[in-house]
Structure formats: structure tokens, C-alpha cells
Amino acid sequence: MNTKTKRRMIAVTGVIVMVLIVVLAVVGGSSSATTVSVAEAATGDYVGQKIQVSGNVVDDSFETKDNVLTFAIYDPEGDGSQQVNVRYAGGVSATFGNGVTAICTGKLDENGVLNASELVTKCPSKYENASEALGVAQLLGYGEEVVGKPVKVTGFVEAGSLAAAGAGDERFVLVDPESGTTLPIAYEGALSDDIADETTLVVTGSIDEGGKFTATDVAIAE
């Protein structure tokens, strides 16, 4: 290969490299999201743009219909009246629920709805001593004596039973480790990422006449 040919190859290679750099820059720029606050997103100035917004889920604002989750978020450190509606069609983590921190990435439409392509939820872990809690079998053994009364019950999470809030009547099923007795739990609050199959919990709430246990608080047993 002569010197002239080498120079041409070097020049062509340089052009290709420059083109690749430009393409990667354009692609990277178009795929990145601008981080904004709930208040900024609510102004409507970011319509059509890809943004990332973090906020807490407004209590009981969520609904799942045709596998699409809709909910609203607010800034816990800002004006609670300013909210952004979110629409998400992806898989939802079992941690999702009232008050959970939701990190939403997507594009705002003209109606101010954030059509999220990514949803990450975060919730700090709670811990509680299980010494004063009733076992599942013990609770059910009391019958009508405990109906409608606030109680604490402990047990472990049945494998495969964890679900996101709004996905059904049951959030998870609690199992008595000694008897294997089970108790379906209804709960709309946020769950920690540390809660998984077979995690031992302390659940505060009440049971109704039909045997449905509605929780007001869920903590990991210490």
C-alpha cells in the first residue's frame, strides 16, 4: 500500500469517526430526559419533551384499567395542590401504593399527562418488634372478639402473593409459620423494596365479619 492510499484511508476513517460521534451525540441527546420538579412539569412548558419527575403518589389516586396504571404525584416538600397525572403501561412493582416515591420518566402530552415509559418506586423500610403481635392462627381463633378492633398480626409473606396496590383486593397473603394458616391482607400503602417472598412482617389493622383483614401499616419484623 502506497503513501497516497494510506492517507486516503486515514482521511476516510477520520470522517467515519466524526460521523459516528455526531450520531451518538444526537441519539444520546434525544434519549436523555430533563429532570424537573412537579411544579415545573405542571406549568405545561415541557409538553412534548422527555422529562423525569419525582413525587409521592397521591392517596387513592391510582387505577388500573386494561393493564394501564394511572395515578397522580405531588411534591411532599412543595405545594401539595400542584400535581401531575401519570399514565404507565409497564409492569408495576409490588412496592407501588399510597405515598410511595415514584420516579417517572416520559413525555408530557397537551393535557398535562405524563405518559411514562419508565417507573421506579422507592419506600424506606419500617421495622417493628413482633413480640406483641398475634399469630395468624391465633388471630382467627378469637373469632368475633377481634372483629373491627385494631390488632397486630405477624407471619411471613406467601411466595408469589405480593402485588401492587390497585391490582386486586389482596396486596399479599400472610402465613402462620407454625400452622400454615393463611390470611389475605388488603393494603393500599407503599411497601418497602426489602419486603419479598417469605419476609416476616408485623401488620397493623383490623379484620371484618367476612374475614377480610385491612391493614393500616406494614413493617418488617425485627
PDB file of C-alpha atoms in Angstrom:
ATOM      1  CA  MET A   1       0.000   0.000   0.000  1.00  0.00           C
ATOM      2  CA  ASN A   2       1.485   3.312  -1.063  1.00  0.00           C
ATOM      3  CA  THR A   3       1.578   6.539   0.952  1.00  0.00           C
ATOM      4  CA  LYS A   4      -1.252   8.180  -1.039  1.00  0.00           C
ATOM      5  CA  THR A   5      -3.607   5.262  -0.389  1.00  0.00           C
ATOM      6  CA  LYS A   6      -2.745   5.278   3.305  1.00  0.00           C
ATOM      7  CA  ARG A   7      -3.572   8.972   3.539  1.00  0.00           C
ATOM      8  CA  ARG A   8      -6.917   8.412   1.850  1.00  0.00           C
ATOM      9  CA  MET A   9      -7.765   5.577   4.256  1.00  0.00           C
ATOM     10  CA  ILE A  10      -6.821   7.718   7.245  1.00  0.00           C
ATOM     11  CA  ALA A  11      -8.959  10.576   5.946  1.00  0.00           C
ATOM     12  CA  VAL A  12     -11.962   8.289   5.310  1.00  0.00           C
ATOM     13  CA  THR A  13     -11.573   6.707   8.739  1.00  0.00           C
ATOM     14  CA  GLY A  14     -11.479  10.145  10.338  1.00  0.00           C
ATOM     15  CA  VAL A  15     -14.705  11.147   8.568  1.00  0.00           C
ATOM     16  CA  ILE A  16     -16.439   7.945   9.675  1.00  0.00           C
ATOM     17  CA  VAL A  17     -15.359   8.501  13.279  1.00  0.00           C
ATOM     18  CA  MET A  18     -16.660  12.081  13.225  1.00  0.00           C
ATOM     19  CA  VAL A  19     -19.985  10.965  11.759  1.00  0.00           C
ATOM     20  CA  LEU A  20     -20.329   8.299  14.448  1.00  0.00           C
ATOM     21  CA  ILE A  21     -19.596  10.859  17.165  1.00  0.00           C
ATOM     22  CA  VAL A  22     -22.290  13.187  15.802  1.00  0.00           C
ATOM     23  CA  VAL A  23     -24.825  10.346  15.501  1.00  0.00           C
ATOM     24  CA  LEU A  24     -24.147   9.126  19.028  1.00  0.00           C
ATOM     25  CA  ALA A  25     -24.430  12.659  20.363  1.00  0.00           C
ATOM     26  CA  VAL A  26     -27.777  13.149  18.634  1.00  0.00           C
ATOM     27  CA  VAL A  27     -29.122   9.779  19.781  1.00  0.00           C
ATOM     28  CA  GLY A  28     -27.860  10.297  23.317  1.00  0.00           C
ATOM     29  CA  GLY A  29     -29.328  13.783  23.446  1.00  0.00           C
ATOM     30  CA  SER A  30     -32.734  12.650  22.209  1.00  0.00           C
ATOM     31  CA  SER A  31     -32.957   9.731  24.632  1.00  0.00           C
ATOM     32  CA  SER A  32     -31.927  11.622  27.764  1.00  0.00           C
ATOM     33  CA  ALA A  33     -34.582  13.118  29.988  1.00  0.00           C
ATOM     34  CA  THR A  34     -34.617  16.548  31.609  1.00  0.00           C
ATOM     35  CA  THR A  35     -35.129  16.337  35.372  1.00  0.00           C
ATOM     36  CA  VAL A  36     -37.854  18.725  36.532  1.00  0.00           C
ATOM     37  CA  SER A  37     -39.942  19.231  39.668  1.00  0.00           C
ATOM     38  CA  VAL A  38     -43.664  18.549  39.917  1.00  0.00           C
ATOM     39  CA  ALA A  39     -44.273  22.321  39.937  1.00  0.00           C
ATOM     40  CA  GLU A  40     -42.210  22.792  36.761  1.00  0.00           C
ATOM     41  CA  ALA A  41     -43.941  19.911  34.989  1.00  0.00           C
ATOM     42  CA  ALA A  42     -47.353  21.310  35.951  1.00  0.00           C
ATOM     43  CA  THR A  43     -46.652  24.598  34.133  1.00  0.00           C
ATOM     44  CA  GLY A  44     -47.091  22.947  30.737  1.00  0.00           C
ATOM     45  CA  ASP A  45     -43.772  24.322  29.485  1.00  0.00           C
ATOM     46  CA  TYR A  46     -42.430  20.826  28.814  1.00  0.00           C
ATOM     47  CA  VAL A  47     -45.176  19.473  26.555  1.00  0.00           C
ATOM     48  CA  GLY A  48     -43.719  17.006  24.052  1.00  0.00           C
ATOM     49  CA  GLN A  49     -40.393  16.824  25.851  1.00  0.00           C
ATOM     50  CA  LYS A  50     -38.916  13.814  27.620  1.00  0.00           C
ATOM     51  CA  ILE A  51     -38.700  14.591  31.323  1.00  0.00           C
ATOM     52  CA  GLN A  52     -38.137  12.850  34.640  1.00  0.00           C
ATOM     53  CA  VAL A  53     -40.334  13.854  37.568  1.00  0.00           C
ATOM     54  CA  SER A  54     -40.201  12.562  41.136  1.00  0.00           C
ATOM     55  CA  GLY A  55     -43.052  12.849  43.598  1.00  0.00           C
ATOM     56  CA  ASN A  56     -45.200  10.964  46.077  1.00  0.00           C
ATOM     57  CA  VAL A  57     -48.297   9.128  44.910  1.00  0.00           C
ATOM     58  CA  VAL A  58     -51.497  10.953  45.881  1.00  0.00           C
ATOM     59  CA  ASP A  59     -53.573   8.743  48.174  1.00  0.00           C
ATOM     60  CA  ASP A  60     -56.178   6.680  46.317  1.00  0.00           C
ATOM     61  CA  SER A  61     -55.453   8.464  43.026  1.00  0.00           C
ATOM     62  CA  PHE A  62     -54.461   5.279  41.209  1.00  0.00           C
ATOM     63  CA  GLU A  63     -56.475   2.985  38.982  1.00  0.00           C
ATOM     64  CA  THR A  64     -55.515   0.070  36.761  1.00  0.00           C
ATOM     65  CA  LYS A  65     -57.643  -0.430  33.658  1.00  0.00           C
ATOM     66  CA  ASP A  66     -56.771  -2.608  30.657  1.00  0.00           C
ATOM     67  CA  ASN A  67     -53.296  -3.086  32.194  1.00  0.00           C
ATOM     68  CA  VAL A  68     -52.685   0.669  32.216  1.00  0.00           C
ATOM     69  CA  LEU A  69     -51.938   2.329  35.555  1.00  0.00           C
ATOM     70  CA  THR A  70     -52.975   5.937  36.091  1.00  0.00           C
ATOM     71  CA  PHE A  71     -52.150   7.992  39.180  1.00  0.00           C
ATOM     72  CA  ALA A  72     -51.128  11.446  40.378  1.00  0.00           C
ATOM     73  CA  ILE A  73     -47.968  12.616  42.117  1.00  0.00           C
ATOM     74  CA  TYR A  74     -47.152  15.654  44.253  1.00  0.00           C
ATOM     75  CA  ASP A  75     -44.048  17.179  45.795  1.00  0.00           C
ATOM     76  CA  PRO A  76     -44.040  16.381  49.562  1.00  0.00           C
ATOM     77  CA  GLU A  77     -41.733  19.350  50.131  1.00  0.00           C
ATOM     78  CA  GLY A  78     -43.668  21.766  47.920  1.00  0.00           C
ATOM     79  CA  ASP A  79     -47.225  22.861  47.225  1.00  0.00           C
ATOM     80  CA  GLY A  80     -49.364  19.762  47.670  1.00  0.00           C
ATOM     81  CA  SER A  81     -52.084  21.213  45.461  1.00  0.00           C
ATOM     82  CA  GLN A  82     -49.763  21.065  42.446  1.00  0.00           C
ATOM     83  CA  GLN A  83     -49.983  17.611  40.930  1.00  0.00           C
ATOM     84  CA  VAL A  84     -49.022  15.776  37.765  1.00  0.00           C
ATOM     85  CA  ASN A  85     -51.149  12.976  36.347  1.00  0.00           C
ATOM     86  CA  VAL A  86     -49.192   9.940  35.168  1.00  0.00           C
ATOM     87  CA  ARG A  87     -50.096   7.144  32.767  1.00  0.00           C
ATOM     88  CA  TYR A  88     -47.972   3.991  32.738  1.00  0.00           C
ATOM     89  CA  ALA A  89     -48.493   0.787  30.754  1.00  0.00           C
ATOM     90  CA  GLY A  90     -45.481  -1.190  32.005  1.00  0.00           C
ATOM     91  CA  GLY A  91     -45.098  -3.704  34.796  1.00  0.00           C
ATOM     92  CA  VAL A  92     -45.703  -2.221  38.246  1.00  0.00           C
ATOM     93  CA  SER A  93     -43.638  -3.139  41.291  1.00  0.00           C
ATOM     94  CA  ALA A  94     -45.326  -4.507  44.407  1.00  0.00           C
ATOM     95  CA  THR A  95     -43.889  -1.504  46.263  1.00  0.00           C
ATOM     96  CA  PHE A  96     -46.346   0.817  44.475  1.00  0.00           C
ATOM     97  CA  GLY A  97     -49.028   2.327  46.725  1.00  0.00           C
ATOM     98  CA  ASN A  98     -50.236   5.437  48.532  1.00  0.00           C
ATOM     99  CA  GLY A  99     -47.408   7.786  49.464  1.00  0.00           C
ATOM    100  CA  VAL A 100     -44.652   5.868  47.681  1.00  0.00           C
ATOM    101  CA  THR A 101     -41.987   7.962  45.956  1.00  0.00           C
ATOM    102  CA  ALA A 102     -42.456   7.489  42.211  1.00  0.00           C
ATOM    103  CA  ILE A 103     -39.719   8.441  39.745  1.00  0.00           C
ATOM    104  CA  CYS A 104     -41.490   8.822  36.397  1.00  0.00           C
ATOM    105  CA  THR A 105     -39.772   9.251  33.039  1.00  0.00           C
ATOM    106  CA  GLY A 106     -41.691  10.007  29.857  1.00  0.00           C
ATOM    107  CA  LYS A 107     -43.294  12.715  27.726  1.00  0.00           C
ATOM    108  CA  LEU A 108     -45.960  15.235  28.694  1.00  0.00           C
ATOM    109  CA  ASP A 109     -48.966  15.471  26.394  1.00  0.00           C
ATOM    110  CA  GLU A 110     -51.063  18.555  25.709  1.00  0.00           C
ATOM    111  CA  ASN A 111     -53.414  17.663  28.566  1.00  0.00           C
ATOM    112  CA  GLY A 112     -50.550  17.727  31.056  1.00  0.00           C
ATOM    113  CA  VAL A 113     -50.483  13.934  31.449  1.00  0.00           C
ATOM    114  CA  LEU A 114     -47.055  12.343  31.733  1.00  0.00           C
ATOM    115  CA  ASN A 115     -47.022   9.230  29.546  1.00  0.00           C
ATOM    116  CA  ALA A 116     -44.305   7.373  31.401  1.00  0.00           C
ATOM    117  CA  SER A 117     -42.064   4.831  29.715  1.00  0.00           C
ATOM    118  CA  GLU A 118     -40.212   4.156  32.977  1.00  0.00           C
ATOM    119  CA  LEU A 119     -41.471   3.986  36.560  1.00  0.00           C
ATOM    120  CA  VAL A 120     -39.276   3.409  39.608  1.00  0.00           C
ATOM    121  CA  THR A 121     -40.721   3.358  43.122  1.00  0.00           C
ATOM    122  CA  LYS A 122     -38.910   3.826  46.417  1.00  0.00           C
ATOM    123  CA  CYS A 123     -40.073   3.433  50.001  1.00  0.00           C
ATOM    124  CA  PRO A 124     -37.942   3.376  53.190  1.00  0.00           C
ATOM    125  CA  SER A 125     -38.103   0.245  55.303  1.00  0.00           C
ATOM    126  CA  LYS A 126     -40.056   0.100  58.563  1.00  0.00           C
ATOM    127  CA  TYR A 127     -39.184  -2.296  61.348  1.00  0.00           C
ATOM    128  CA  GLU A 128     -41.227  -3.392  64.349  1.00  0.00           C
ATOM    129  CA  ASN A 129     -40.891  -5.919  67.143  1.00  0.00           C
ATOM    130  CA  ALA A 130     -43.235  -8.871  66.649  1.00  0.00           C
ATOM    131  CA  SER A 131     -43.382  -9.895  70.320  1.00  0.00           C
ATOM    132  CA  GLU A 132     -46.752  -8.216  70.919  1.00  0.00           C
ATOM    133  CA  ALA A 133     -48.341  -9.318  67.635  1.00  0.00           C
ATOM    134  CA  LEU A 134     -50.759 -12.217  67.273  1.00  0.00           C
ATOM    135  CA  GLY A 135     -50.005 -15.154  65.031  1.00  0.00           C
ATOM    136  CA  VAL A 136     -52.361 -15.640  62.075  1.00  0.00           C
ATOM    137  CA  ALA A 137     -53.949 -18.765  63.570  1.00  0.00           C
ATOM    138  CA  GLN A 138     -54.234 -17.054  66.955  1.00  0.00           C
ATOM    139  CA  LEU A 139     -55.995 -14.049  65.454  1.00  0.00           C
ATOM    140  CA  LEU A 140     -58.503 -16.149  63.553  1.00  0.00           C
ATOM    141  CA  GLY A 141     -59.075 -18.254  66.667  1.00  0.00           C
ATOM    142  CA  TYR A 142     -60.510 -15.247  68.516  1.00  0.00           C
ATOM    143  CA  GLY A 143     -63.394 -15.067  66.049  1.00  0.00           C
ATOM    144  CA  GLU A 144     -65.894 -12.243  66.635  1.00  0.00           C
ATOM    145  CA  GLU A 145     -63.964 -10.976  69.659  1.00  0.00           C
ATOM    146  CA  VAL A 146     -61.491  -9.124  67.421  1.00  0.00           C
ATOM    147  CA  VAL A 147     -63.811  -8.069  64.581  1.00  0.00           C
ATOM    148  CA  GLY A 148     -63.419  -4.349  63.889  1.00  0.00           C
ATOM    149  CA  LYS A 149     -60.750  -3.899  66.567  1.00  0.00           C
ATOM    150  CA  PRO A 150     -57.213  -2.642  65.835  1.00  0.00           C
ATOM    151  CA  VAL A 151     -54.750  -5.516  66.166  1.00  0.00           C
ATOM    152  CA  LYS A 152     -51.251  -6.514  65.161  1.00  0.00           C
ATOM    153  CA  VAL A 153     -50.646  -9.810  63.410  1.00  0.00           C
ATOM    154  CA  THR A 154     -47.401 -11.424  62.341  1.00  0.00           C
ATOM    155  CA  GLY A 155     -46.460 -14.027  59.758  1.00  0.00           C
ATOM    156  CA  PHE A 156     -44.439 -14.382  56.584  1.00  0.00           C
ATOM    157  CA  VAL A 157     -45.349 -13.379  53.033  1.00  0.00           C
ATOM    158  CA  GLU A 158     -46.654 -16.264  50.953  1.00  0.00           C
ATOM    159  CA  ALA A 159     -44.491 -16.811  47.884  1.00  0.00           C
ATOM    160  CA  GLY A 160     -45.950 -15.236  44.752  1.00  0.00           C
ATOM    161  CA  SER A 161     -48.673 -13.321  46.589  1.00  0.00           C
ATOM    162  CA  LEU A 162     -47.150  -9.817  46.537  1.00  0.00           C
ATOM    163  CA  ALA A 163     -48.975  -7.361  44.276  1.00  0.00           C
ATOM    164  CA  ALA A 164     -49.034  -3.627  43.618  1.00  0.00           C
ATOM    165  CA  ALA A 165     -51.757  -1.503  45.178  1.00  0.00           C
ATOM    166  CA  GLY A 166     -54.816  -1.333  42.953  1.00  0.00           C
ATOM    167  CA  ALA A 167     -54.003  -4.624  41.237  1.00  0.00           C
ATOM    168  CA  GLY A 168     -56.663  -6.541  43.177  1.00  0.00           C
ATOM    169  CA  ASP A 169     -58.364  -6.968  46.544  1.00  0.00           C
ATOM    170  CA  GLU A 170     -55.325  -8.688  48.075  1.00  0.00           C
ATOM    171  CA  ARG A 171     -51.945  -6.977  48.456  1.00  0.00           C
ATOM    172  CA  PHE A 172     -50.319 -10.110  49.825  1.00  0.00           C
ATOM    173  CA  VAL A 173     -51.071 -13.217  51.880  1.00  0.00           C
ATOM    174  CA  LEU A 174     -49.701 -13.656  55.386  1.00  0.00           C
ATOM    175  CA  VAL A 175     -48.812 -17.193  56.506  1.00  0.00           C
ATOM    176  CA  ASP A 176     -48.579 -18.552  60.048  1.00  0.00           C
ATOM    177  CA  PRO A 177     -45.149 -20.269  60.231  1.00  0.00           C
ATOM    178  CA  GLU A 178     -46.366 -22.866  62.731  1.00  0.00           C
ATOM    179  CA  SER A 179     -49.768 -23.892  61.393  1.00  0.00           C
ATOM    180  CA  GLY A 180     -49.586 -22.770  57.776  1.00  0.00           C
ATOM    181  CA  THR A 181     -52.849 -20.838  58.236  1.00  0.00           C
ATOM    182  CA  THR A 182     -53.157 -18.005  55.729  1.00  0.00           C
ATOM    183  CA  LEU A 183     -54.658 -14.525  55.934  1.00  0.00           C
ATOM    184  CA  PRO A 184     -55.177 -12.323  52.828  1.00  0.00           C
ATOM    185  CA  ILE A 185     -54.171  -8.708  53.505  1.00  0.00           C
ATOM    186  CA  ALA A 186     -55.715  -5.647  51.840  1.00  0.00           C
ATOM    187  CA  TYR A 187     -53.409  -2.624  51.894  1.00  0.00           C
ATOM    188  CA  GLU A 188     -53.143   0.476  49.702  1.00  0.00           C
ATOM    189  CA  GLY A 189     -49.991   1.970  51.194  1.00  0.00           C
ATOM    190  CA  ALA A 190     -46.397   1.815  49.991  1.00  0.00           C
ATOM    191  CA  LEU A 191     -44.282  -1.263  50.652  1.00  0.00           C
ATOM    192  CA  SER A 192     -40.531  -1.317  51.125  1.00  0.00           C
ATOM    193  CA  ASP A 193     -38.266  -2.857  48.494  1.00  0.00           C
ATOM    194  CA  ASP A 194     -36.963  -5.076  51.293  1.00  0.00           C
ATOM    195  CA  ILE A 195     -40.299  -6.901  51.505  1.00  0.00           C
ATOM    196  CA  ALA A 196     -40.244 -10.050  49.405  1.00  0.00           C
ATOM    197  CA  ASP A 197     -41.473 -13.641  49.431  1.00  0.00           C
ATOM    198  CA  GLU A 198     -41.172 -15.198  52.925  1.00  0.00           C
ATOM    199  CA  THR A 199     -40.312 -11.891  54.634  1.00  0.00           C
ATOM    200  CA  THR A 200     -41.705 -11.898  58.180  1.00  0.00           C
ATOM    201  CA  LEU A 201     -43.959  -8.899  58.778  1.00  0.00           C
ATOM    202  CA  VAL A 202     -45.866  -7.158  61.527  1.00  0.00           C
ATOM    203  CA  VAL A 203     -49.171  -5.930  60.122  1.00  0.00           C
ATOM    204  CA  THR A 204     -51.425  -3.458  61.933  1.00  0.00           C
ATOM    205  CA  GLY A 205     -55.105  -3.235  61.006  1.00  0.00           C
ATOM    206  CA  SER A 206     -58.475  -4.849  61.606  1.00  0.00           C
ATOM    207  CA  ILE A 207     -60.498  -7.805  60.393  1.00  0.00           C
ATOM    208  CA  ASP A 208     -64.144  -7.581  59.351  1.00  0.00           C
ATOM    209  CA  GLU A 209     -67.002 -10.047  59.768  1.00  0.00           C
ATOM    210  CA  GLY A 210     -66.231 -11.589  56.407  1.00  0.00           C
ATOM    211  CA  GLY A 211     -62.662 -12.365  57.434  1.00  0.00           C
ATOM    212  CA  LYS A 212     -61.057  -9.601  55.341  1.00  0.00           C
ATOM    213  CA  PHE A 213     -58.054  -8.019  57.045  1.00  0.00           C
ATOM    214  CA  THR A 214     -57.435  -4.407  56.058  1.00  0.00           C
ATOM    215  CA  ALA A 215     -54.008  -3.098  57.047  1.00  0.00           C
ATOM    216  CA  THR A 216     -53.170   0.446  58.061  1.00  0.00           C
ATOM    217  CA  ASP A 217     -49.448  -0.191  58.478  1.00  0.00           C
ATOM    218  CA  VAL A 218     -46.939  -2.830  57.401  1.00  0.00           C
ATOM    219  CA  ALA A 219     -43.486  -3.270  58.935  1.00  0.00           C
ATOM    220  CA  ILE A 220     -40.702  -5.829  58.730  1.00  0.00           C
ATOM    221  CA  ALA A 221     -40.366  -7.870  61.910  1.00  0.00           C
ATOM    222  CA  GLU A 222     -37.186  -7.178  63.852  1.00  0.00           C
TER     223      GLU A 222
END
